Coordinates of C-alpha atoms and ligand atoms in Angstrom, one line a residue:
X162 CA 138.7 81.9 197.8
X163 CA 138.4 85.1 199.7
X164 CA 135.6 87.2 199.5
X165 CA 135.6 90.9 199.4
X166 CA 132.8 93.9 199.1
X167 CA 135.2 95.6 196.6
X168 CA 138.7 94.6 194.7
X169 CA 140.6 97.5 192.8
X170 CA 143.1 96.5 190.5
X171 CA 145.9 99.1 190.2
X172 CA 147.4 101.0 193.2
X173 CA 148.1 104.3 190.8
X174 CA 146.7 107.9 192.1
X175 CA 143.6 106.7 190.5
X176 CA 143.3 103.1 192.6
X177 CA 145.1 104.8 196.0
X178 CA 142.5 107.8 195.4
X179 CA 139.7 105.6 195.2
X180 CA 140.5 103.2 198.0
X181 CA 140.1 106.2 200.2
X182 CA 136.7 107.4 198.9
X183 CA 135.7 103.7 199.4
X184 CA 137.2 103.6 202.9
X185 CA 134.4 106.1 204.1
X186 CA 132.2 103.4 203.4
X187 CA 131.1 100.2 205.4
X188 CA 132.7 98.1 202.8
X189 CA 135.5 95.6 202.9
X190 CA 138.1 96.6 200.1
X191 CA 141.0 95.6 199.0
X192 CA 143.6 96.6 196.2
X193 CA 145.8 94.8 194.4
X194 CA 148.8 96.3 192.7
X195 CA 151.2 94.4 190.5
X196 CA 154.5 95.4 191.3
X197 CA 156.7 96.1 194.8
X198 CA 154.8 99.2 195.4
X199 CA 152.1 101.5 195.0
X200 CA 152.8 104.5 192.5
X201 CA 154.9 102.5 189.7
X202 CA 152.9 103.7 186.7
X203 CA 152.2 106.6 185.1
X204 CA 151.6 107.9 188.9
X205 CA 154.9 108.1 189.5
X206 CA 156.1 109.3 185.9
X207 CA 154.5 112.9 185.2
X208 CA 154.9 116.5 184.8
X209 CA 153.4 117.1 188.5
X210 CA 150.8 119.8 187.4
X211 CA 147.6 120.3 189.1
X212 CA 146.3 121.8 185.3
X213 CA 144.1 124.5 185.0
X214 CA 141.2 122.7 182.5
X215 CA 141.8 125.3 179.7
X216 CA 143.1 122.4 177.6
X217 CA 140.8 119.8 177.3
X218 CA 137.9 119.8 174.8
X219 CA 134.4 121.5 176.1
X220 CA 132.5 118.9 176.8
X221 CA 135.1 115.6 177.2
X222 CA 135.1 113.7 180.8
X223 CA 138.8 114.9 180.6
X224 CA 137.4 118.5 180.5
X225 CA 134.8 118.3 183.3
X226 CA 137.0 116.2 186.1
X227 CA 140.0 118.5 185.2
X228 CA 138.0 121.5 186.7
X229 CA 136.6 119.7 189.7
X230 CA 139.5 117.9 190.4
X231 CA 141.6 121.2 190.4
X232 CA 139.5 122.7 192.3
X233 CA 139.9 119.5 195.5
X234 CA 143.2 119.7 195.6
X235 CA 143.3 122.3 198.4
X236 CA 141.3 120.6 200.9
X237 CA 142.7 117.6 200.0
X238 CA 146.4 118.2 200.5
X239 CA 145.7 119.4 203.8
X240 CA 143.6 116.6 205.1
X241 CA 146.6 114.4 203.5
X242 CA 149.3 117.0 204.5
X243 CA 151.0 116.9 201.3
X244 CA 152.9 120.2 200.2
X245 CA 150.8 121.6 197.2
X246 CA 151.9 125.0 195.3
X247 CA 149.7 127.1 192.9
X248 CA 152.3 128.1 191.1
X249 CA 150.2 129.1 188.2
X250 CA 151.3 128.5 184.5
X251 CA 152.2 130.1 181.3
X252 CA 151.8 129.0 177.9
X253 CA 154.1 130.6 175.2
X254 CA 153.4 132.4 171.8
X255 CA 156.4 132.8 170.1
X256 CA 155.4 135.4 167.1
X257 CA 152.6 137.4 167.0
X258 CA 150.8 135.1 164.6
X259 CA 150.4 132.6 168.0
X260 CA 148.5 135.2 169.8
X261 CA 144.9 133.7 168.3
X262 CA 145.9 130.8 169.0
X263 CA 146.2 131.3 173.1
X264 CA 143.3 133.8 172.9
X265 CA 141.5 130.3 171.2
X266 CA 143.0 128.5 174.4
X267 CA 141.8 131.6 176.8
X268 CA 138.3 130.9 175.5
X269 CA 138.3 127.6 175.7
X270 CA 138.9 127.2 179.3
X271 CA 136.0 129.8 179.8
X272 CA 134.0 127.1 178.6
X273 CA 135.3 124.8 181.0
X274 CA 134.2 126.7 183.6
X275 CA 138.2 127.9 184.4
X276 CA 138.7 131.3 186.3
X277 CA 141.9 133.5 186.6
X278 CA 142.7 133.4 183.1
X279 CA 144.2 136.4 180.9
X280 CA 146.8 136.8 178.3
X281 CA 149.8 138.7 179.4
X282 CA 152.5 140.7 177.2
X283 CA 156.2 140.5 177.0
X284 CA 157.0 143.2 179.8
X285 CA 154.5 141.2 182.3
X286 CA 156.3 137.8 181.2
X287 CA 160.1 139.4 181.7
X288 CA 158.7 140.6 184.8
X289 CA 157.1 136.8 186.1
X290 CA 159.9 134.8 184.4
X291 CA 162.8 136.7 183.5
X292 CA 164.3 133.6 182.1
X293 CA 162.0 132.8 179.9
X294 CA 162.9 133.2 175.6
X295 CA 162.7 136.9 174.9
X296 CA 161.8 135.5 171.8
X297 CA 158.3 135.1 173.7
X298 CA 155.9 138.0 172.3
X299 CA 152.6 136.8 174.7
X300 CA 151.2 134.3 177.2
X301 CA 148.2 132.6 178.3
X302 CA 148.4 133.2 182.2
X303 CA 146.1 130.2 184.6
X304 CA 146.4 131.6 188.1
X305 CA 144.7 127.9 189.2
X306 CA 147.6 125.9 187.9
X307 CA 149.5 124.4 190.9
X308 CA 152.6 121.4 191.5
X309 CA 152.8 118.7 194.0
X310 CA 154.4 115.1 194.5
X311 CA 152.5 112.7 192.7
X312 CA 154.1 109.7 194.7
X313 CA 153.5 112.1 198.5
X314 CA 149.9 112.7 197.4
X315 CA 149.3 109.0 195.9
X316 CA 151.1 107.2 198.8
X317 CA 149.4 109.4 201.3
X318 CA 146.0 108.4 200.1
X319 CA 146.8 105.0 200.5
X320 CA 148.5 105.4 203.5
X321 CA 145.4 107.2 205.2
X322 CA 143.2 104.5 203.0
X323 CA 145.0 101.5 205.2
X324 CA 144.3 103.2 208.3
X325 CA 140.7 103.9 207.8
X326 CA 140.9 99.4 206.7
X327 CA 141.3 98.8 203.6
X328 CA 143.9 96.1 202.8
X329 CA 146.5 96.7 200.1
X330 CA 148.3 93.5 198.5
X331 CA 151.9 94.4 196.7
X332 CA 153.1 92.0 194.2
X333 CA 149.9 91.2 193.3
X334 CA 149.1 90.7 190.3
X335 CA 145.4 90.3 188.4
X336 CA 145.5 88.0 185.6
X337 CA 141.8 87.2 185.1
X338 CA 138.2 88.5 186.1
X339 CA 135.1 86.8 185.2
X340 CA 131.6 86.9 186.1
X341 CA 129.7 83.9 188.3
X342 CA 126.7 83.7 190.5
X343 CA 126.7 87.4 190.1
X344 CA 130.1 88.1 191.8
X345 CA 132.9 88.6 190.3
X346 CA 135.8 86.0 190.3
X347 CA 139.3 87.4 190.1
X348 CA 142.2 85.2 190.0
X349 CA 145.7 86.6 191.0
X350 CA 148.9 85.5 191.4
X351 CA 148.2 85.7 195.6
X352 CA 144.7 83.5 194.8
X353 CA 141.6 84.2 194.1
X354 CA 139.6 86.6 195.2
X355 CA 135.1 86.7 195.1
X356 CA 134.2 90.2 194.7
X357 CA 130.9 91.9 194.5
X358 CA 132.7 95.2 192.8
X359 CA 135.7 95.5 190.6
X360 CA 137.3 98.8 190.5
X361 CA 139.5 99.0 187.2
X362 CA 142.2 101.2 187.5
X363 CA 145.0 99.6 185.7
X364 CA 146.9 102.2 184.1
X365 CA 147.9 101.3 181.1
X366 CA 146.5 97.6 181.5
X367 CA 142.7 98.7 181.8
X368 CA 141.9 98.0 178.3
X369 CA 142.3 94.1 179.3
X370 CA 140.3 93.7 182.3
X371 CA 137.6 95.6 180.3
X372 CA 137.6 94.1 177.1
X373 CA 137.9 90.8 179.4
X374 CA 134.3 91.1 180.8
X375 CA 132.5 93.6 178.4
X376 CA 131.4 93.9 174.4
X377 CA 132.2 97.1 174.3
X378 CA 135.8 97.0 173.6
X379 CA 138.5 99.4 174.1
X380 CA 142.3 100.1 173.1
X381 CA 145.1 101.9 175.1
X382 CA 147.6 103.0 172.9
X383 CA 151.1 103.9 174.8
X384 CA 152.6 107.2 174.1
X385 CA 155.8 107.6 175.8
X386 CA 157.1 110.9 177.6
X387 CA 161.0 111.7 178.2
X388 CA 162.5 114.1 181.1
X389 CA 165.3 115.4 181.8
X390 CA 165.4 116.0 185.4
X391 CA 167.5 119.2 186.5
X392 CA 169.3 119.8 189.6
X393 CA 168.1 122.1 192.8
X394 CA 170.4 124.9 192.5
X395 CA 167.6 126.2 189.5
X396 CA 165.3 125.7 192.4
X397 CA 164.1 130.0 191.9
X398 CA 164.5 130.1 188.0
X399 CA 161.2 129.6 187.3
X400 CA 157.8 130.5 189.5
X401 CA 155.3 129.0 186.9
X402 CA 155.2 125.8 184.6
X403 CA 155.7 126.7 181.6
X404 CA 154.2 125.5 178.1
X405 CA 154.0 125.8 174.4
X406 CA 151.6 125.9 172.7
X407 CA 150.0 122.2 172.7
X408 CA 149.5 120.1 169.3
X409 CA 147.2 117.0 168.5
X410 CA 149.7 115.0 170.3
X411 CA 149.6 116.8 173.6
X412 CA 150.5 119.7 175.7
X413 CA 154.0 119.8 174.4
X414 CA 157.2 120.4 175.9
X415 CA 156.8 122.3 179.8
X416 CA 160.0 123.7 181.7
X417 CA 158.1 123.0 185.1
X418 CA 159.8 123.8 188.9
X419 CA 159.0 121.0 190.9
X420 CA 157.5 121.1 195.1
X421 CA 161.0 119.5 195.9
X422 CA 163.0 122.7 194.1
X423 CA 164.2 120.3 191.0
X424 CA 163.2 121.5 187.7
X425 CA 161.3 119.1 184.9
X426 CA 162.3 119.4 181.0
X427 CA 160.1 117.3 178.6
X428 CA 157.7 115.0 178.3
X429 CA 158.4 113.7 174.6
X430 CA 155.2 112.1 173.0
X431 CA 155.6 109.2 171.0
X432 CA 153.5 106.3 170.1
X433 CA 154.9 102.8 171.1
X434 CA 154.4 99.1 170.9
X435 CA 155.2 98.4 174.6
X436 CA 153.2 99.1 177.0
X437 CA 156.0 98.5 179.8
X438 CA 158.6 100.3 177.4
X439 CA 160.0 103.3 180.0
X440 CA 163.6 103.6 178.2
X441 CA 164.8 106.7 177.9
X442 CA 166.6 107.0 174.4
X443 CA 168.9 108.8 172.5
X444 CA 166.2 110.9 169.9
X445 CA 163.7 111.6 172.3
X446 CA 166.2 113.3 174.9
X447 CA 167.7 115.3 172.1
X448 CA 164.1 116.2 171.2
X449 CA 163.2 117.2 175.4
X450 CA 166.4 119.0 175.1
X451 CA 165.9 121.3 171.7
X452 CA 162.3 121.6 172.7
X453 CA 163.2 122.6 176.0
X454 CA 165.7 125.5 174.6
X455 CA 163.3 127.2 172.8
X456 CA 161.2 128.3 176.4
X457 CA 164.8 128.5 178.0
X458 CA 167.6 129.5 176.0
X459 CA 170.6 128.5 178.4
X460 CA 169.0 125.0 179.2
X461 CA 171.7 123.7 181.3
X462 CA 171.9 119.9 180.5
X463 CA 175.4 119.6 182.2
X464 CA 173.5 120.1 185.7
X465 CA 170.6 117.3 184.6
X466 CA 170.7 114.7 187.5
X467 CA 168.2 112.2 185.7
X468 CA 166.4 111.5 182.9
X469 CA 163.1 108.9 182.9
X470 CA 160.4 108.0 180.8
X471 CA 156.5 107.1 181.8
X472 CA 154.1 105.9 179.5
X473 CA 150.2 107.5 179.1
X474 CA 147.2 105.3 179.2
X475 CA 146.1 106.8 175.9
X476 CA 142.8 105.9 174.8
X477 CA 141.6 105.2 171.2
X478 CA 138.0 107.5 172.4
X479 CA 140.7 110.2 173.1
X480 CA 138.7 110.4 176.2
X481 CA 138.5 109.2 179.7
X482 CA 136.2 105.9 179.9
X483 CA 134.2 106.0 183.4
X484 CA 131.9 104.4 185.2
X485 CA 130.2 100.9 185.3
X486 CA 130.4 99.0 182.2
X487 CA 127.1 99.0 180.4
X488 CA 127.1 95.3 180.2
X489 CA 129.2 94.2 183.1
X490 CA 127.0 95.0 186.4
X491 CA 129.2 96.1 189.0
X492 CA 132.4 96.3 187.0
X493 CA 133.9 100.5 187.2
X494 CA 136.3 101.4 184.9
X495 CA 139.0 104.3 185.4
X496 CA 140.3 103.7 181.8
X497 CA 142.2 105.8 179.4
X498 CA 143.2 108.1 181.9
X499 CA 146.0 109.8 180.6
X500 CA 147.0 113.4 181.3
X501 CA 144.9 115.8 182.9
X502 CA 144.5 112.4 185.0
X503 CA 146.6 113.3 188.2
X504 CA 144.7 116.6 188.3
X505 CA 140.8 114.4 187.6
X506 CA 142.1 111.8 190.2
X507 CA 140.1 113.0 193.2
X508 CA 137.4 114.1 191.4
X509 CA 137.2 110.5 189.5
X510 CA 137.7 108.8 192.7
X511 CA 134.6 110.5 194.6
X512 CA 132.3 109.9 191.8
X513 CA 133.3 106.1 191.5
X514 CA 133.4 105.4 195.0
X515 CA 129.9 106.9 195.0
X516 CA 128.8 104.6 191.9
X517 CA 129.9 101.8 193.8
X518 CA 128.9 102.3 197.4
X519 CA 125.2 103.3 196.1
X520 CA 125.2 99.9 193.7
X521 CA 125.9 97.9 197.2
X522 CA 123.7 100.6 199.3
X523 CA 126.6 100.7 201.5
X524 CA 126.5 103.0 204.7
X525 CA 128.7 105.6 205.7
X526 CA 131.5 105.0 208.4
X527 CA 131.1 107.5 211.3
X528 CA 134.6 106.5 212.2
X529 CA 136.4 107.7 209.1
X530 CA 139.5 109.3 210.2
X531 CA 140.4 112.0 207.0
X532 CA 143.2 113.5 208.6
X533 CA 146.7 111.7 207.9
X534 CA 150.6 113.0 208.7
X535 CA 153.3 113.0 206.5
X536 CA 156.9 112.0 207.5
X537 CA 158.2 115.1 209.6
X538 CA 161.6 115.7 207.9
X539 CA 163.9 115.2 211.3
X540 CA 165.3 118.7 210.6
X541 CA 162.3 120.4 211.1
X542 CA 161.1 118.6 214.3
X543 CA 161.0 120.1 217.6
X544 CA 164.1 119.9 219.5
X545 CA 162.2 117.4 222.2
X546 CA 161.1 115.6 219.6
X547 CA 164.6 115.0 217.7
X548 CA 165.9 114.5 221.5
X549 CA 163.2 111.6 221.9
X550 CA 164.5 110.0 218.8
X551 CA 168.0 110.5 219.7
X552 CA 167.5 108.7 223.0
X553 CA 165.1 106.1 222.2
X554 CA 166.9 105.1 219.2
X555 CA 170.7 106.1 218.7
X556 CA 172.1 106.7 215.8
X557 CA 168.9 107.5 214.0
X558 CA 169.6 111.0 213.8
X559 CA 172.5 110.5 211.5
X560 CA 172.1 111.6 207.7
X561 CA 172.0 108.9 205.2
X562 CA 171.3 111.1 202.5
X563 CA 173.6 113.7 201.7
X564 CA 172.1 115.4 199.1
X565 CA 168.5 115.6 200.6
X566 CA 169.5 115.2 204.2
X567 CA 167.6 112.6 205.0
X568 CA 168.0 110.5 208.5
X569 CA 168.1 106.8 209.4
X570 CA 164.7 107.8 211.6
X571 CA 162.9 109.2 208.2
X572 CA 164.0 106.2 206.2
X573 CA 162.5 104.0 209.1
X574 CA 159.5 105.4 209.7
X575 CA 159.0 105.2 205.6
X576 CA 159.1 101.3 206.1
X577 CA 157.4 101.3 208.9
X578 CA 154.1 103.4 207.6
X579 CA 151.1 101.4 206.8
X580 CA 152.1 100.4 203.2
X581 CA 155.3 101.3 204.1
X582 CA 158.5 101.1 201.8
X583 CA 160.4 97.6 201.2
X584 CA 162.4 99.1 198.0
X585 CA 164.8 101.7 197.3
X586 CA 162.5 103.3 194.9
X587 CA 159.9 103.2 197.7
X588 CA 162.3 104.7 200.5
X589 CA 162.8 107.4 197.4
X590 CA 159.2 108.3 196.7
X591 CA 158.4 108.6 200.6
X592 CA 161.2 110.6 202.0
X593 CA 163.7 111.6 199.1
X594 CA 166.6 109.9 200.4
X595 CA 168.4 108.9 196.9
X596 CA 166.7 112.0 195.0
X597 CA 169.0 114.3 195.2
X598 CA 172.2 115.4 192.8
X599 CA 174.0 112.0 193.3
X600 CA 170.6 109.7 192.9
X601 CA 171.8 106.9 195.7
X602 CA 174.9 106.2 194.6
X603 CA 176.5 107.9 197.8
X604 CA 173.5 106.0 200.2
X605 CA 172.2 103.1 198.5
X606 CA 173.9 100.8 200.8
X607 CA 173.1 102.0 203.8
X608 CA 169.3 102.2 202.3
X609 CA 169.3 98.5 201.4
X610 CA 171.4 97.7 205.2
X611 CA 168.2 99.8 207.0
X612 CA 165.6 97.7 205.0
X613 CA 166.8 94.9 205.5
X614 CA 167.1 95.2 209.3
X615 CA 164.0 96.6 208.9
X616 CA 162.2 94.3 206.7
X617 CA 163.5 91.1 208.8
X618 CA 162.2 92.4 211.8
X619 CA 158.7 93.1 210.2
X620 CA 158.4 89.7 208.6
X621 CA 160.4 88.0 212.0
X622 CA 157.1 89.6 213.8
X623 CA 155.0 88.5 211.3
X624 CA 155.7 84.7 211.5
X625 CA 155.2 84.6 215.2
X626 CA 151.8 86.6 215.4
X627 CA 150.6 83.9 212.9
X628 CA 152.7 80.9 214.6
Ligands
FAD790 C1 154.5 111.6 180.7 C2 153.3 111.9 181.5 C3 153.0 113.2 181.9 C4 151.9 113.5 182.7 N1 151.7 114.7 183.2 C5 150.6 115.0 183.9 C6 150.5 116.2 184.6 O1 151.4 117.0 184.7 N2 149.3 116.5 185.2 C7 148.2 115.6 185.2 O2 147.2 115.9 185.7 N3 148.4 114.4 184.6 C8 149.6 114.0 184.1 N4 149.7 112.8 183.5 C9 148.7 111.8 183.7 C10 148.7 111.1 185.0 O3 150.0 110.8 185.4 C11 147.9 109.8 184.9 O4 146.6 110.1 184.3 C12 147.6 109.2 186.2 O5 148.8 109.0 186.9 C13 146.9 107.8 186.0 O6 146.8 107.1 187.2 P1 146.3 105.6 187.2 O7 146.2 105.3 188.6 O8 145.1 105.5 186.3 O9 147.4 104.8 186.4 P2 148.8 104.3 186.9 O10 149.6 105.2 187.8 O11 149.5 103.8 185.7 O12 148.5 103.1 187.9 C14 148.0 101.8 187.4 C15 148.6 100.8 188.3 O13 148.0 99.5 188.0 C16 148.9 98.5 188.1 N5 148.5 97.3 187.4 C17 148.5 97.2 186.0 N6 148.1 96.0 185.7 C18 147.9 95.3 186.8 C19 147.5 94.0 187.1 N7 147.3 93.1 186.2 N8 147.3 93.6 188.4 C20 147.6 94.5 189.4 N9 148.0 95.8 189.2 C21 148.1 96.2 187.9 C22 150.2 99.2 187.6 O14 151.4 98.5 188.1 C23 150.1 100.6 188.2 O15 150.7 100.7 189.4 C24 150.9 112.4 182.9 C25 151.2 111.1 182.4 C26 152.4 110.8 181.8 C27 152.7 109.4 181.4

């Protein structure tokens, strides 16, 4: 049995966000996270928006932690040095009976407390977005919307989380949490862990872990979103993200440039069985695709380099479920966070690491280190720096990745990091390498070759410190 001030179950933006709130704290924490790596749930399936907060209800938790997470995003991406655009965003009115409708929209971010918004006409569109439908007759404008990498800024937390201690176990999986001798028992497939706080933050699973200690029950109900990824050479066509108007089921369809320069088509919203279910299929990329035309007419599909699926932690409250469960001392949930929930993810995580470290009158750490780096690309390094490399390590300089033109050195350093990479997915989400127009069929090899040198070494080292 190993005994921990905190166990979070779930390394998503929410869990990785969260671990580093907690890390501020004099508290031993640890997370646990199912699968190979951090960022394999919705987190790493999205539309990449930093929203506005003009679409959520007045009044909903989804409402209130949109706006104040939109608003930490700045600070935050520089502490974390993760590329962030506001980019700003448009939604569409296709005929002038619409209009109400985005003046409705307009209104209701007012409400939410959202600056920077006006309603713009066709010649101010054409002028933004000459791509865009002419069909379009007005638009709702949000000068706060923004775009980033949802696996750089979820990786980096829990990156700058490991160095500041807490301990991150991958292929970990919770299975059970119950309550004895006021502590909580968690069993895992790694053992079991005694925990004075759980942190729920299980994506699509939190429904179980809460409806496994508390009376007051909750369902997630997966709804599934297909993309259609599109190639960088429509890196300039559009500036902002652009939207329909949204429908009970969502925001609808969004043609949305991405940090990297690719350009997202979808998501699709459909209910499902599965939880797990992340198929793309047939219907729903015809759907993406038609839906998609009507914002942008020539929708090149021939130049799509991917198409993926993630599934939203939809909640039968149709809201966000925070906090410590009323009848479960100790027990935080982060459940039902669907979408605005990338944008609410540092907001959420302040206020539960607060929750928590005030429940175990934990003290601050005056050695917090909030300042992490990013992988330099080797491109943009200094010419001492790259000659370093070359020197120190030959051959490192070479390009793996054609498309992204990504370096042994890069790819190295991603496995090396603190929760560093041990997958190809992982080598992906960190450095791009496998991103780009040929998606790793050129460099997959030599991926696998590097982490397996790399990964032997690492584990080689491992077994002697513990000889
Ligand atoms: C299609 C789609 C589009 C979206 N677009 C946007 C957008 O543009 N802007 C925005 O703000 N939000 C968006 N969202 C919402 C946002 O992506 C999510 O709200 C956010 O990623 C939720 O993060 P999370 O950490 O709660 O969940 P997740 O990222 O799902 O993380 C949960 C983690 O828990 C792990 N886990 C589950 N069970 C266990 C277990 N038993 N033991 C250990 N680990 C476990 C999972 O493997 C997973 O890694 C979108 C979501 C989807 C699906």
């Amino acid at each position: 049995m190993i005994d921990v001030d905190v166990l979070i179950v779930g390394g998503g933006i929410i869990g990785c966000s969260a671990a580093r709130e907690l890390s501020k704290f004099n508290l031993n924490v640890v997370l646990m996270e199912k699968e190979t790596d951090i960022c394999s749930g919705q987190s790493k399936a999205n539309t990449a928006i930093i929203h506005g907060g003009y679409d959520a209800k007045p009044g909903t938790l989804k409402a209130r932690y949109n706006v104040r997470g939109n608003r930490m995003f700045g600070r935050l991406c520089k502490e974390l040095d993760v590329p962030l655009r506001w980019n700003t965003s448009l939604v569409l009115a296709f005929s002038e009976k619409d209009v109400p409708q985005l003046e409705a929209l307009r209104q209701q971010g007012i409400r939410n407390g959202v600056t920077g918004l006006s309603i713009i006409g066709r010649d101010e569109i054409n002028r933004r977005e000459p791509h865009v439908s002419k069909k379009t007759v007005a638009a709702l404008l949000s000068k706060q919307s923004g775009i980033l990498s949802p696996f750089k800024f979820t990786i980096a937390n829990a990156e700058n989380a490991a160095e500041n201690g807490v301990v991150f176990h991958r292929n970990a999986e919770v299975f059970g949490i119950k309550r004895e001798e006021s502590k909580w028992i968690v069993k895992s497939t790694i053992g079991t862990f005694r925990a004075k706080a759980v942190l729920n933050c299980a994506g699509v699973y939190t429904d179980t872990f809460n409806n496994q200690v508390s009376a007051v029950r909750y369902e997630i109900l997966p709804r599934r979103g297909q993309y259609y990824l599109l190639d960088k050479k429509y890196a300039k066509q559009f500036h902002a993200s652009i939207f329909q108007l949204p429908t009970h089921m969502g925001k609808g369809t969004v043609i949305s440039p991405t940090v990297d320069g690719t350009v997202l088509v979808g998501p699709t919203a459909e209910d499902i069985m599965n939880r797990d279910d992340t198929r793309t299929t047939v219907e729903g990329l015809k759907k993406v695709f038609s839906s998609g035309k009507k914002i942008w007419e020539e929708l090149p599909l021939q130049d799509a380099i991917k198409s993926f699926a993630g599934v939203r932690a939809h909640c039968n409250q149709n809201d966000f479920i925070l906090g410590e469960a009323p009848d479960a001392p100790f027990f935080f949930n982060a459940l039902g966070v669907e979408s605005p929930g990338l944008t609410a993810a540092p907001a959420i995580a302040l206020d539960l690491a607060r929750q928590v470290s005030e429940r175990l009158h934990a003290t601050c750490k005056m050695d917090f280190q909030p300042f992490h780096h990013s992988i330099p690309t080797f491109e943009g390094m200094r010419e001492k720096q790259k000659r370093r490399i070359c020197t120190e390590h030959p051959g490192d300089e070479v390009i793996v990745c054609q498309c992204e033109g990504v370096t042994r050195w890069e790819i190295r350093e991603a496995i090396r990091r603190p929760v560093g990479a041990r997958t190809i997915d992982g080598i992906k989400r960190r450095v791009r390498a496998g991103m780009g127009s040929c998606q790793a069929r050129l460099c997959a090899i030599q991926i696998n070759e590097i982490l397996e040198e790399e990964l032997t070494s690492t584990f080689a080292h491992t077994a002697l410190k513990f000889k």
